[in-house]
mmCIF file of C-alpha atoms in Angstrom:
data_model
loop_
_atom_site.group_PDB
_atom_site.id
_atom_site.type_symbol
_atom_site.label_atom_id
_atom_site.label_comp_id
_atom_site.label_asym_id
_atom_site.label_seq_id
_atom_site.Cartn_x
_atom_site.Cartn_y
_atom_site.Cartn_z
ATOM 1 C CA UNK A 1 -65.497 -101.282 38.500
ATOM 2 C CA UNK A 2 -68.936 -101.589 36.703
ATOM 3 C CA UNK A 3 -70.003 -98.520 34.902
ATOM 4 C CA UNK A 4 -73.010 -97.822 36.899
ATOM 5 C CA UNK A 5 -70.520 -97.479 39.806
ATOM 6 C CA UNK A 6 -68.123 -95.092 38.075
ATOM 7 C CA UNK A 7 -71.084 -92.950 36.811
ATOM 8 C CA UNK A 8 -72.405 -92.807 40.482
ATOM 9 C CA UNK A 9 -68.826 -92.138 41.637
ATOM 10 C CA UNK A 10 -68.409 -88.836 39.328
ATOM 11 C CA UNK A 11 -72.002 -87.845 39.884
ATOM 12 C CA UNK A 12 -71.176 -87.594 43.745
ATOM 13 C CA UNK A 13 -67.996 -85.623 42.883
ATOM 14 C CA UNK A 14 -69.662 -83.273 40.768
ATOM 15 C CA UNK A 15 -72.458 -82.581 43.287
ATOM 16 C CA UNK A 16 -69.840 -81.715 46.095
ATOM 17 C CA UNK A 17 -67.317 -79.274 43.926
ATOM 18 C CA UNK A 18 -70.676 -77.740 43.252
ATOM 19 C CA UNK A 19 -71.525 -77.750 46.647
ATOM 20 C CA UNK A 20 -68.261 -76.394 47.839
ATOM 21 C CA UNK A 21 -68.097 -73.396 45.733
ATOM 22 C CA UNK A 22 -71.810 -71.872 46.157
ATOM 23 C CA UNK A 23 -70.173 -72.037 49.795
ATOM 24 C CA UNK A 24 -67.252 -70.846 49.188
ATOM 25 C CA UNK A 25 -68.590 -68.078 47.360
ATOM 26 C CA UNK A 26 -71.631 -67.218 49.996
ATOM 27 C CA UNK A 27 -68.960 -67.018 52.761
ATOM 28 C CA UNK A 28 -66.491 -64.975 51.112
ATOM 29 C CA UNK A 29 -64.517 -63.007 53.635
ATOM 30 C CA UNK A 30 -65.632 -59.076 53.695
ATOM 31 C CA UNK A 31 -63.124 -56.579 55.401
ATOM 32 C CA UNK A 32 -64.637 -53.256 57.630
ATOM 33 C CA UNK A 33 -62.875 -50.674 58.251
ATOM 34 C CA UNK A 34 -63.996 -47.780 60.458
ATOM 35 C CA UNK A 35 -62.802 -44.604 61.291
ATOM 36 C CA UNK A 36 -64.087 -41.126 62.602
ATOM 37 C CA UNK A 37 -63.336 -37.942 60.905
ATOM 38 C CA UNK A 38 -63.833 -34.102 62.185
ATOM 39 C CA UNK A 39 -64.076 -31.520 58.895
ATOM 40 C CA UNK A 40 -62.207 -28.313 58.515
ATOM 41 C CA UNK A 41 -63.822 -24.718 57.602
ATOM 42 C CA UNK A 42 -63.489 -24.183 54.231
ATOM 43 C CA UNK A 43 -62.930 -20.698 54.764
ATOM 44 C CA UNK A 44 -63.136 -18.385 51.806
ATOM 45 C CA UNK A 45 -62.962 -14.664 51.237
ATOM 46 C CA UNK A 46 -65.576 -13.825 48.900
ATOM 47 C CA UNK A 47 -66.435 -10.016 47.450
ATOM 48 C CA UNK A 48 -68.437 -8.082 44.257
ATOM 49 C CA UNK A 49 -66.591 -4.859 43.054
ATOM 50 C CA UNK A 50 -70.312 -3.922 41.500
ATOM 51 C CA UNK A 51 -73.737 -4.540 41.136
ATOM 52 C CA UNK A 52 -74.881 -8.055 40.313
ATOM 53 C CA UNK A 53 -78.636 -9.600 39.967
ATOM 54 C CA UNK A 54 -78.990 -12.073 43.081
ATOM 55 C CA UNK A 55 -80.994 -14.851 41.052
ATOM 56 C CA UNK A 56 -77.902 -15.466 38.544
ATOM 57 C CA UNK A 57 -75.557 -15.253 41.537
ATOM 58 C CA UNK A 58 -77.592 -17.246 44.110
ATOM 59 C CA UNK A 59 -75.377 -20.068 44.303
ATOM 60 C CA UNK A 60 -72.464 -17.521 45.639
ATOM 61 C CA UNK A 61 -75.097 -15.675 48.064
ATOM 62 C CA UNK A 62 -76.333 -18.530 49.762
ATOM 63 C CA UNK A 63 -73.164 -19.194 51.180
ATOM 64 C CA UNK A 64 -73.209 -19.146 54.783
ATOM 65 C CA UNK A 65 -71.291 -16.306 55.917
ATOM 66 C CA UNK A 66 -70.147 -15.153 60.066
ATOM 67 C CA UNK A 67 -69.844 -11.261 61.225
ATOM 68 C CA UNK A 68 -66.221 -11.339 60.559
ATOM 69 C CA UNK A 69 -66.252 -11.745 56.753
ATOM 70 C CA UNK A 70 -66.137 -15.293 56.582
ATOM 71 C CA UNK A 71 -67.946 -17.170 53.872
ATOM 72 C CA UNK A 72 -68.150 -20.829 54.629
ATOM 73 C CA UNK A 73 -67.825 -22.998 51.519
ATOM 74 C CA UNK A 74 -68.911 -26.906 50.644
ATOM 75 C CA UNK A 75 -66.385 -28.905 52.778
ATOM 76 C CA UNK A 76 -64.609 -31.538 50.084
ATOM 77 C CA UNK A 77 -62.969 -34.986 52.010
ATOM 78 C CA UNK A 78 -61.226 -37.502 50.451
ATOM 79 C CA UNK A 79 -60.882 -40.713 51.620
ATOM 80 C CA UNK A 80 -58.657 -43.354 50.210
ATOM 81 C CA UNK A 81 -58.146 -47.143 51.007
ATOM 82 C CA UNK A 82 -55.163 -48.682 50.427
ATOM 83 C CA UNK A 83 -54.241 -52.239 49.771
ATOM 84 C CA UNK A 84 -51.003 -53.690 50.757
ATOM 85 C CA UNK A 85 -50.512 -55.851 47.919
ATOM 86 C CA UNK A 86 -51.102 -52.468 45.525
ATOM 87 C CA UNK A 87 -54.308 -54.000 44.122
ATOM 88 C CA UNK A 88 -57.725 -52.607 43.158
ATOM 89 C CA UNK A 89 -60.442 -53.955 45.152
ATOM 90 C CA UNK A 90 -64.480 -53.921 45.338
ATOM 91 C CA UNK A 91 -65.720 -51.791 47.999
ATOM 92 C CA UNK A 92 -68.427 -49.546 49.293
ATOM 93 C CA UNK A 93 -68.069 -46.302 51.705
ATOM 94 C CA UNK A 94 -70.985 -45.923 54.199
ATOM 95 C CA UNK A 95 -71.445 -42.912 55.605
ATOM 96 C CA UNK A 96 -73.263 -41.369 58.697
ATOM 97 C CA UNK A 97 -72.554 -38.249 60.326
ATOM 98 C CA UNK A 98 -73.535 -35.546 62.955
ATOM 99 C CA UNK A 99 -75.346 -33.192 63.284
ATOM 100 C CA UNK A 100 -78.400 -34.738 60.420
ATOM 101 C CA UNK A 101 -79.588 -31.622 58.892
ATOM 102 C CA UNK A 102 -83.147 -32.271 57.343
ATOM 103 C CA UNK A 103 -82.322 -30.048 54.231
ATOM 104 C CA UNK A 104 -78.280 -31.311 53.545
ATOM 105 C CA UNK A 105 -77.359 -32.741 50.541
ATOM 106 C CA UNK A 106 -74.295 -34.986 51.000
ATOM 107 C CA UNK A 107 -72.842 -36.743 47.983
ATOM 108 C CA UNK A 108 -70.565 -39.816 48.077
ATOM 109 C CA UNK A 109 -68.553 -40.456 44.573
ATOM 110 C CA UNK A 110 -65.888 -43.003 44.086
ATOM 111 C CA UNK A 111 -63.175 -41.309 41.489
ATOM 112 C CA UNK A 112 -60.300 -42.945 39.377
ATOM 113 C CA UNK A 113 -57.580 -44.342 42.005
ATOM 114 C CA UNK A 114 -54.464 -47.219 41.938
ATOM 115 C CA UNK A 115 -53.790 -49.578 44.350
ATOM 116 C CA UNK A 116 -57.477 -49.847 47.013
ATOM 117 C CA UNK A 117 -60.070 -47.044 46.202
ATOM 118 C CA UNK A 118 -60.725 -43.476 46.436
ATOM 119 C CA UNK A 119 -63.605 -41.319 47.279
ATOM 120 C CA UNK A 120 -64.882 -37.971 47.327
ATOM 121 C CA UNK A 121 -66.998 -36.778 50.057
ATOM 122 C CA UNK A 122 -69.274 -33.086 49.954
ATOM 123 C CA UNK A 123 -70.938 -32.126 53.069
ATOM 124 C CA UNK A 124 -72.918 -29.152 53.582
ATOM 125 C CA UNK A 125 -71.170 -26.347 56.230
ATOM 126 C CA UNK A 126 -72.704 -27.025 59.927
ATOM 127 C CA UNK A 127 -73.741 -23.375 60.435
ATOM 128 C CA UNK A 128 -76.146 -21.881 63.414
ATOM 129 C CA UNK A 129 -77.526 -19.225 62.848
ATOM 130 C CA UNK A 130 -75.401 -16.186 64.834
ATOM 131 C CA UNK A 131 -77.611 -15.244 67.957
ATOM 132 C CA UNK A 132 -75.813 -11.729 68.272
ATOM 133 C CA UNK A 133 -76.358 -10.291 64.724
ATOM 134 C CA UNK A 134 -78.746 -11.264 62.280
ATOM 135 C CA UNK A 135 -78.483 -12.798 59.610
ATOM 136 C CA UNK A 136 -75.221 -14.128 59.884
ATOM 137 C CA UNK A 137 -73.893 -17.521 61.155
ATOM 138 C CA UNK A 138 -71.190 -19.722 63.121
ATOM 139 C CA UNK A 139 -69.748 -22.448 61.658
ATOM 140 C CA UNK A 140 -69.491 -25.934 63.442
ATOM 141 C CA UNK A 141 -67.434 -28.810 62.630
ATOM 142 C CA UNK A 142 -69.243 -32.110 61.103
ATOM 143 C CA UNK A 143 -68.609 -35.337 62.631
ATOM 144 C CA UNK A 144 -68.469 -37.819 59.224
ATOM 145 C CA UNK A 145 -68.718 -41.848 60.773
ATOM 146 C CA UNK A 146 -66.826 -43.413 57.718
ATOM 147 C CA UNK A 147 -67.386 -47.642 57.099
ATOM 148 C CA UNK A 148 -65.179 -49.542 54.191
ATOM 149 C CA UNK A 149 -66.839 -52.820 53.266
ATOM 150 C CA UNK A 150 -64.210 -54.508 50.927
ATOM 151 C CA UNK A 151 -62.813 -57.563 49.487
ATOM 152 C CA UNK A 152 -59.053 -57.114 50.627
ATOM 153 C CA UNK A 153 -57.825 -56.024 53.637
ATOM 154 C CA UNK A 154 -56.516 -51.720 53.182
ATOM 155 C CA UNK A 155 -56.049 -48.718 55.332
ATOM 156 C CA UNK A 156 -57.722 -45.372 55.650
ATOM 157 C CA UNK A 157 -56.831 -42.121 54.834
ATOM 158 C CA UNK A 158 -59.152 -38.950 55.766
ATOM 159 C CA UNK A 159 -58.145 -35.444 54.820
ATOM 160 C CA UNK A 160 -59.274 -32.441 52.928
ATOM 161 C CA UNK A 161 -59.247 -32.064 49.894
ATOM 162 C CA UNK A 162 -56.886 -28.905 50.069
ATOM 163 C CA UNK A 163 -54.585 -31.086 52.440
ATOM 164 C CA UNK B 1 -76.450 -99.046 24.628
ATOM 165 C CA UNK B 2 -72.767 -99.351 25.923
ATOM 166 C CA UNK B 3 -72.400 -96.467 23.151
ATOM 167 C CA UNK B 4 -74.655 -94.211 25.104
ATOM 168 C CA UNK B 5 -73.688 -94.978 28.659
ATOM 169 C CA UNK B 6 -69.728 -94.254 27.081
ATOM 170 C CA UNK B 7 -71.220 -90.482 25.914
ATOM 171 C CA UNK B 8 -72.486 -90.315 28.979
ATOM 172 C CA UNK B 9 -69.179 -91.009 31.091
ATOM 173 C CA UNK B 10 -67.804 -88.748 28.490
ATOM 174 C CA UNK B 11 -70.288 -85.904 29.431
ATOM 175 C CA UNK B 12 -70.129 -86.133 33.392
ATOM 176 C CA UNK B 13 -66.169 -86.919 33.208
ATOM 177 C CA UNK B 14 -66.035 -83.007 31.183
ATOM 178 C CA UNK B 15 -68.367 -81.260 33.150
ATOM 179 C CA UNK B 16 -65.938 -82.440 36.308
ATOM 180 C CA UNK B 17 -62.987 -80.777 34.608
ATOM 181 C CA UNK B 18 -64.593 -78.005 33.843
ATOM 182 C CA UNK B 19 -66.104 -77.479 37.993
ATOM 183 C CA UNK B 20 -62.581 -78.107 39.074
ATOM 184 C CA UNK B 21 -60.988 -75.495 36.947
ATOM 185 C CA UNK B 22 -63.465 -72.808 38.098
ATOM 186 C CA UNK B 23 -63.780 -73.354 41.796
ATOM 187 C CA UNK B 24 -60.263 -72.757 42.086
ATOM 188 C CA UNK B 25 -59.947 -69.908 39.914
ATOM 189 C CA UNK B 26 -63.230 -67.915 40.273
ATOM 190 C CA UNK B 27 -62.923 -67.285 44.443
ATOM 191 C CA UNK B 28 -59.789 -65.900 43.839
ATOM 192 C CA UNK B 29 -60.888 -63.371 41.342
ATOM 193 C CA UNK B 30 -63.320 -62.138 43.511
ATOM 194 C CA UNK B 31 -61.051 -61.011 46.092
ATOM 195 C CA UNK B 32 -58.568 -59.078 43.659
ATOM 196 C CA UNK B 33 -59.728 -57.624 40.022
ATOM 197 C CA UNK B 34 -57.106 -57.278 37.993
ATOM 198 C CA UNK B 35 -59.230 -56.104 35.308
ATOM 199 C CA UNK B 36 -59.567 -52.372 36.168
ATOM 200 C CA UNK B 37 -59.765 -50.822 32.113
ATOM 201 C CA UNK B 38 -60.427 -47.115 32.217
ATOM 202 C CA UNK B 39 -61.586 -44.692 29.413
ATOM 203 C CA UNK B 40 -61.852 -41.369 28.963
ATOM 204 C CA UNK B 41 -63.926 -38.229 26.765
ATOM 205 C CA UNK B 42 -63.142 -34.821 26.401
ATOM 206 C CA UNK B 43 -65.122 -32.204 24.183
ATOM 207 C CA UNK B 44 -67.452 -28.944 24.220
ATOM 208 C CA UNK B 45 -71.093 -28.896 24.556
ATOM 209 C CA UNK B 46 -73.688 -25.918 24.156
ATOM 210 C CA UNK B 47 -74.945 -24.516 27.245
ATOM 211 C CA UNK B 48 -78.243 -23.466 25.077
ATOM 212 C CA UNK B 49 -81.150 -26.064 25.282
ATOM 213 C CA UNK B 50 -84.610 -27.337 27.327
ATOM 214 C CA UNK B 51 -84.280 -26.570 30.949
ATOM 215 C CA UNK B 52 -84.198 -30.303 32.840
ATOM 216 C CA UNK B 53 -81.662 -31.745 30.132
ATOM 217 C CA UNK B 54 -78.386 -32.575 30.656
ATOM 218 C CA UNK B 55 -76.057 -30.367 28.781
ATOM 219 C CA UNK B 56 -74.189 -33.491 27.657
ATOM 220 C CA UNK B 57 -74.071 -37.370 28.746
ATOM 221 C CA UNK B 58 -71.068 -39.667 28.528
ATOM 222 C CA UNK B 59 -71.931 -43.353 28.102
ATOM 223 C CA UNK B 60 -69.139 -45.586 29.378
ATOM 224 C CA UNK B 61 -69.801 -49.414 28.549
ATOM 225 C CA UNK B 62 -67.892 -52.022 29.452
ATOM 226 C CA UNK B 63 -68.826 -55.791 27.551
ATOM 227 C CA UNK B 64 -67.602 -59.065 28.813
ATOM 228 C CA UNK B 65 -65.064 -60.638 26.274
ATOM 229 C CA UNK B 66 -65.440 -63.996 27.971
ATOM 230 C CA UNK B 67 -68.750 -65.458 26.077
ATOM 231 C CA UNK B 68 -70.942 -65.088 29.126
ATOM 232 C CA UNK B 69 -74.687 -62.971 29.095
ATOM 233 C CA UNK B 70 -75.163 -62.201 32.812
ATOM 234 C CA UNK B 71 -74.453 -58.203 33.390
ATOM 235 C CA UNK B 72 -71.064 -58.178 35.436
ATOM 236 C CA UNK B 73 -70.226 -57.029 38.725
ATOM 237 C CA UNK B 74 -68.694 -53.683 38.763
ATOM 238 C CA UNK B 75 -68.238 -50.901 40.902
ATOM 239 C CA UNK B 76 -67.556 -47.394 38.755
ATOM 240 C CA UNK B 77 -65.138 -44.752 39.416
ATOM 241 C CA UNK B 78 -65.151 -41.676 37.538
ATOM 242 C CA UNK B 79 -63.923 -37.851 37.712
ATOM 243 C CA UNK B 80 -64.727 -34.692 35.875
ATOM 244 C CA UNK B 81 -64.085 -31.265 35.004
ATOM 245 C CA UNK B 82 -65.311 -28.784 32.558
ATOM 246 C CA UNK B 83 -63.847 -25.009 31.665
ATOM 247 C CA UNK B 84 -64.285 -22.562 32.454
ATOM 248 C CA UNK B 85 -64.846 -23.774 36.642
ATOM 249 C CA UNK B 86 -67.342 -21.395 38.556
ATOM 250 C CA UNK B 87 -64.424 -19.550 39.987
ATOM 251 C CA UNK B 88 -62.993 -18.535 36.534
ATOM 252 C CA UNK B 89 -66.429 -17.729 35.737
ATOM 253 C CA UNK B 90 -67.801 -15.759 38.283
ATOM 254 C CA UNK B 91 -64.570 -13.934 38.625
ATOM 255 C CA UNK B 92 -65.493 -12.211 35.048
ATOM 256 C CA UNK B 93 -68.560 -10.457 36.751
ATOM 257 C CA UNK B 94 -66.473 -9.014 39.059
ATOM 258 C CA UNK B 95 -66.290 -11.599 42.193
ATOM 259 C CA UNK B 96 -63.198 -12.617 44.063
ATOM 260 C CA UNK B 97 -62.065 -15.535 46.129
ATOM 261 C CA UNK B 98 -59.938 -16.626 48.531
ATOM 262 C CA UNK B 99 -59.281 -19.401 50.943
ATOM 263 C CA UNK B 100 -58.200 -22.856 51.012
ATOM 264 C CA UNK B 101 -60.229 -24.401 48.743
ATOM 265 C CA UNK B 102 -61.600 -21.368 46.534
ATOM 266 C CA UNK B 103 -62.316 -22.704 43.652
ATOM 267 C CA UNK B 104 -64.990 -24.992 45.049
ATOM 268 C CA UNK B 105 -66.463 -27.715 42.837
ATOM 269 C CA UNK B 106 -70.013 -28.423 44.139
ATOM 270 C CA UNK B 107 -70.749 -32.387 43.058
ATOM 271 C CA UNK B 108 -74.174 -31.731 41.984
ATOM 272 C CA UNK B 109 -72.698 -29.967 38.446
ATOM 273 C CA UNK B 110 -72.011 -33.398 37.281
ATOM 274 C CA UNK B 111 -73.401 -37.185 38.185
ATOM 275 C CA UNK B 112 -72.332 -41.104 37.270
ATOM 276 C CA UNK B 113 -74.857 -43.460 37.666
ATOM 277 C CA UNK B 114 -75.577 -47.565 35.990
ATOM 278 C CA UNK B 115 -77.943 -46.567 33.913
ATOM 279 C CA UNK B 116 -78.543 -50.123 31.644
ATOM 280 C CA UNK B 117 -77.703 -53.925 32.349
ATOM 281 C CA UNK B 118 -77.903 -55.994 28.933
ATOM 282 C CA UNK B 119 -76.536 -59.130 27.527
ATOM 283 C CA UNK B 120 -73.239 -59.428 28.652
ATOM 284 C CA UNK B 121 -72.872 -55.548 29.464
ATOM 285 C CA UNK B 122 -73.225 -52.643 31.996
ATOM 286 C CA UNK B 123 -74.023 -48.660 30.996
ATOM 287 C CA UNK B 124 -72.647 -46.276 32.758
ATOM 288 C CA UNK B 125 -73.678 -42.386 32.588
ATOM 289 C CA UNK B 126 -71.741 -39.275 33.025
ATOM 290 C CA UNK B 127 -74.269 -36.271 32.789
ATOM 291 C CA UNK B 128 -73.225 -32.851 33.004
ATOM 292 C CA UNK B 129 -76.210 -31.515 34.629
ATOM 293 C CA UNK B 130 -78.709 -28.627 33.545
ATOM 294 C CA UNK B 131 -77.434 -26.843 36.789
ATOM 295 C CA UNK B 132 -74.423 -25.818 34.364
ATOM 296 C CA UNK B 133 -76.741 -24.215 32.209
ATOM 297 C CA UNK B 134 -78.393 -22.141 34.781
ATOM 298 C CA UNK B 135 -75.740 -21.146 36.983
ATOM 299 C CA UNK B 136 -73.068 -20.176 34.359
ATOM 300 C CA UNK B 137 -76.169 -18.343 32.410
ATOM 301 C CA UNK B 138 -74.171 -16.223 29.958
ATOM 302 C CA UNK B 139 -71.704 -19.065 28.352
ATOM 303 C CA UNK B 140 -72.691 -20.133 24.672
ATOM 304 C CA UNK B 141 -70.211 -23.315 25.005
ATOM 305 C CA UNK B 142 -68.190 -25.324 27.771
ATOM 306 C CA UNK B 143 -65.481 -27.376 27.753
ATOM 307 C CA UNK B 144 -65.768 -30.939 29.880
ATOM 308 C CA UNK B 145 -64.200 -34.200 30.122
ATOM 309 C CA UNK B 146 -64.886 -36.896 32.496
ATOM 310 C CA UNK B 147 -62.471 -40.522 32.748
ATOM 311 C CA UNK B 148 -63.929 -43.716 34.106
ATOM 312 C CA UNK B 149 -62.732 -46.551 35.850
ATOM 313 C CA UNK B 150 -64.202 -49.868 35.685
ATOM 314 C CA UNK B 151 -62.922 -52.196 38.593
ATOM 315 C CA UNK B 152 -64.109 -55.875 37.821
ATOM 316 C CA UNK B 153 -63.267 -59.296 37.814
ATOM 317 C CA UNK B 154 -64.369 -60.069 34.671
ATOM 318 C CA UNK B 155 -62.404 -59.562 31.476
ATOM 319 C CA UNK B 156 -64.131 -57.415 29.230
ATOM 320 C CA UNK B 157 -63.686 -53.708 27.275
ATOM 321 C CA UNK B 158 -64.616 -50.342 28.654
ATOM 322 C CA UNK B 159 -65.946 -48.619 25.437
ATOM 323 C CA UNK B 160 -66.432 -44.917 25.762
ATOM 324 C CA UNK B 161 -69.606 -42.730 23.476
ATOM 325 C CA UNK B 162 -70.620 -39.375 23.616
ATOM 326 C CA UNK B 163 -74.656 -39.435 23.483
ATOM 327 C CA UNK B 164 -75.848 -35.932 24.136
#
């Protein structure tokens, strides 16, 4: 075979491995999982034996609280994703949920985790405001609409974080 | 010129070795890190300082060992505490909790962000926001640690600095 031939032969075989892994690559298989999770109450008793000055204390006061002496707290979920062969994976959690409250500040955080991935979920208590006595409120579950983009396939898990 | 056109079959014949032995590998790799190092700090910081500043910041870094420049992928997963917790705190001025999850942690106390892509290398931040410094207004000093977990697919070292 004359030279210029085997030089054009490895040329073309170069170009398509190329070829064949940018596509590879591109088309990469992404897993979504989906799932639909109600939160609990996190229900606290919460009480001052004395005086106290309101600014140093405000993150305690402005705790939603009902007639009955309820204090509704931050609402903590964890979700986890597991992989069947035990491995760590990429992934991202999106999250939507209901009701959208204009002023909520929900934070997503992934934590340390073996075997998928793990993440930590605050929402805001869903509180209206108590039509019957002022001032207070009624607490209302949060609907949290949970999507796992990921590398490997894995299951969900949803619970509290007191669960 | 039959010395030159030899290099050159040398050259393209290499380069085709090397394409086959990363196409097979690389796609693989993506789809299950086995490189997940993770590192982590504990320590005390001062609660005293300008309002707006962290009270401390963990740098986690993790460099490529593998000769490449490009910033890797990574996704970062990290946890922390500090002592006294807002419970143990608040329950010295008198206030008492109960309920199933009473000593709440609000997330906004701490935050992890990519804060730097270099040569070869990705910084990640743990700050242990000024929020601790207002809302637990009578502590001189606070305990914290924070661990970090590095999931990637390239081989590399999760280094670990404290840099406030």
């Amino acid at each position: 075979m004359s030279v210029e031939k085997q030089m054009s032969q490895i040329e073309e075989e170069i170009k398509a491995i190329k070829d064949s892994f940018e596509q590879s690559a591109s088309s990469m298989k992404i897993y979504t999982n989906e799932t639909t999770y109600q939160t609990k109450a996190n229900t606290m008793r919460i009480s001052n034996s004395g005086t106290y000055n309101p600014l140093q204390w405000s993150r305690i006061i402005s705790i939603p609280q009902d007639v009955y002496g309820n204090w509704f707290g931050p609402e903590i979920v964890v979700v986890t994703f597991d992989c069947p062969a035990g491995n760590n994976t990429f992934a991202s959690l999106e999250l939507s949920k209901e009701p959208l409250a204009a002023l909520d500040s929900t934070s997503v955080r992934r934590v340390p985790y073996a075997g998928g991935a793990k993440w930590l979920i605050e929402v805001q208590p869903n509180v209206d405001s108590d039509p019957d006595h002022s001032s207070y409120y009624l607490w209302n579950p949060t609907t949290l609409n949970i999507a796992i983009q990921s590398a490997s396939e894995g299951v969900i898990g949803v619970k509290m974080i007191w669960e | 010129m039959l010395q030159n056109t030899q290099q050159r079959i040398v050259a393209l014949k290499n380069e085709l070795k090397s394409q086959k032995t990363a196409s097979g590998l690389a796609f693989s790799q993506l789809l299950m890190p086995e490189n997940t190092p993770t590192q982590s700090y504990s320590g005390t910081a001062s609660t005293s300082g300008g309002a707006g500043n962290p009270v401390a910041r963990v740098r986690f870094r993790f460099e490529r060992t593998d000769g490449l420049i490009e910033p890797p992928m990574i996704n970062f997963a990290y946890d922390a505490t500090f002592s006294p917790d807002y419970k143990q705190f608040a329950s010295g001025y008198g206030w008492t909790f109960s309920g199933a999850e009473d000593a709440f942690l609000p997330q906004d106390w701490v935050a992890g962000y990519i804060a730097e892509l270099g040569d070869g290398y990705v910084d990640f931040y743990v700050d242990f926001t000024s929020d601790i410094r207002t809302d637990f207004f009578s502590l001189q000093n606070i305990s914290l640690s924070t661990t970090c977990q590095a999931i990637t697919n390239v081989k590399g070292i999760l280094w670990v600095e404290r840099i406030i």
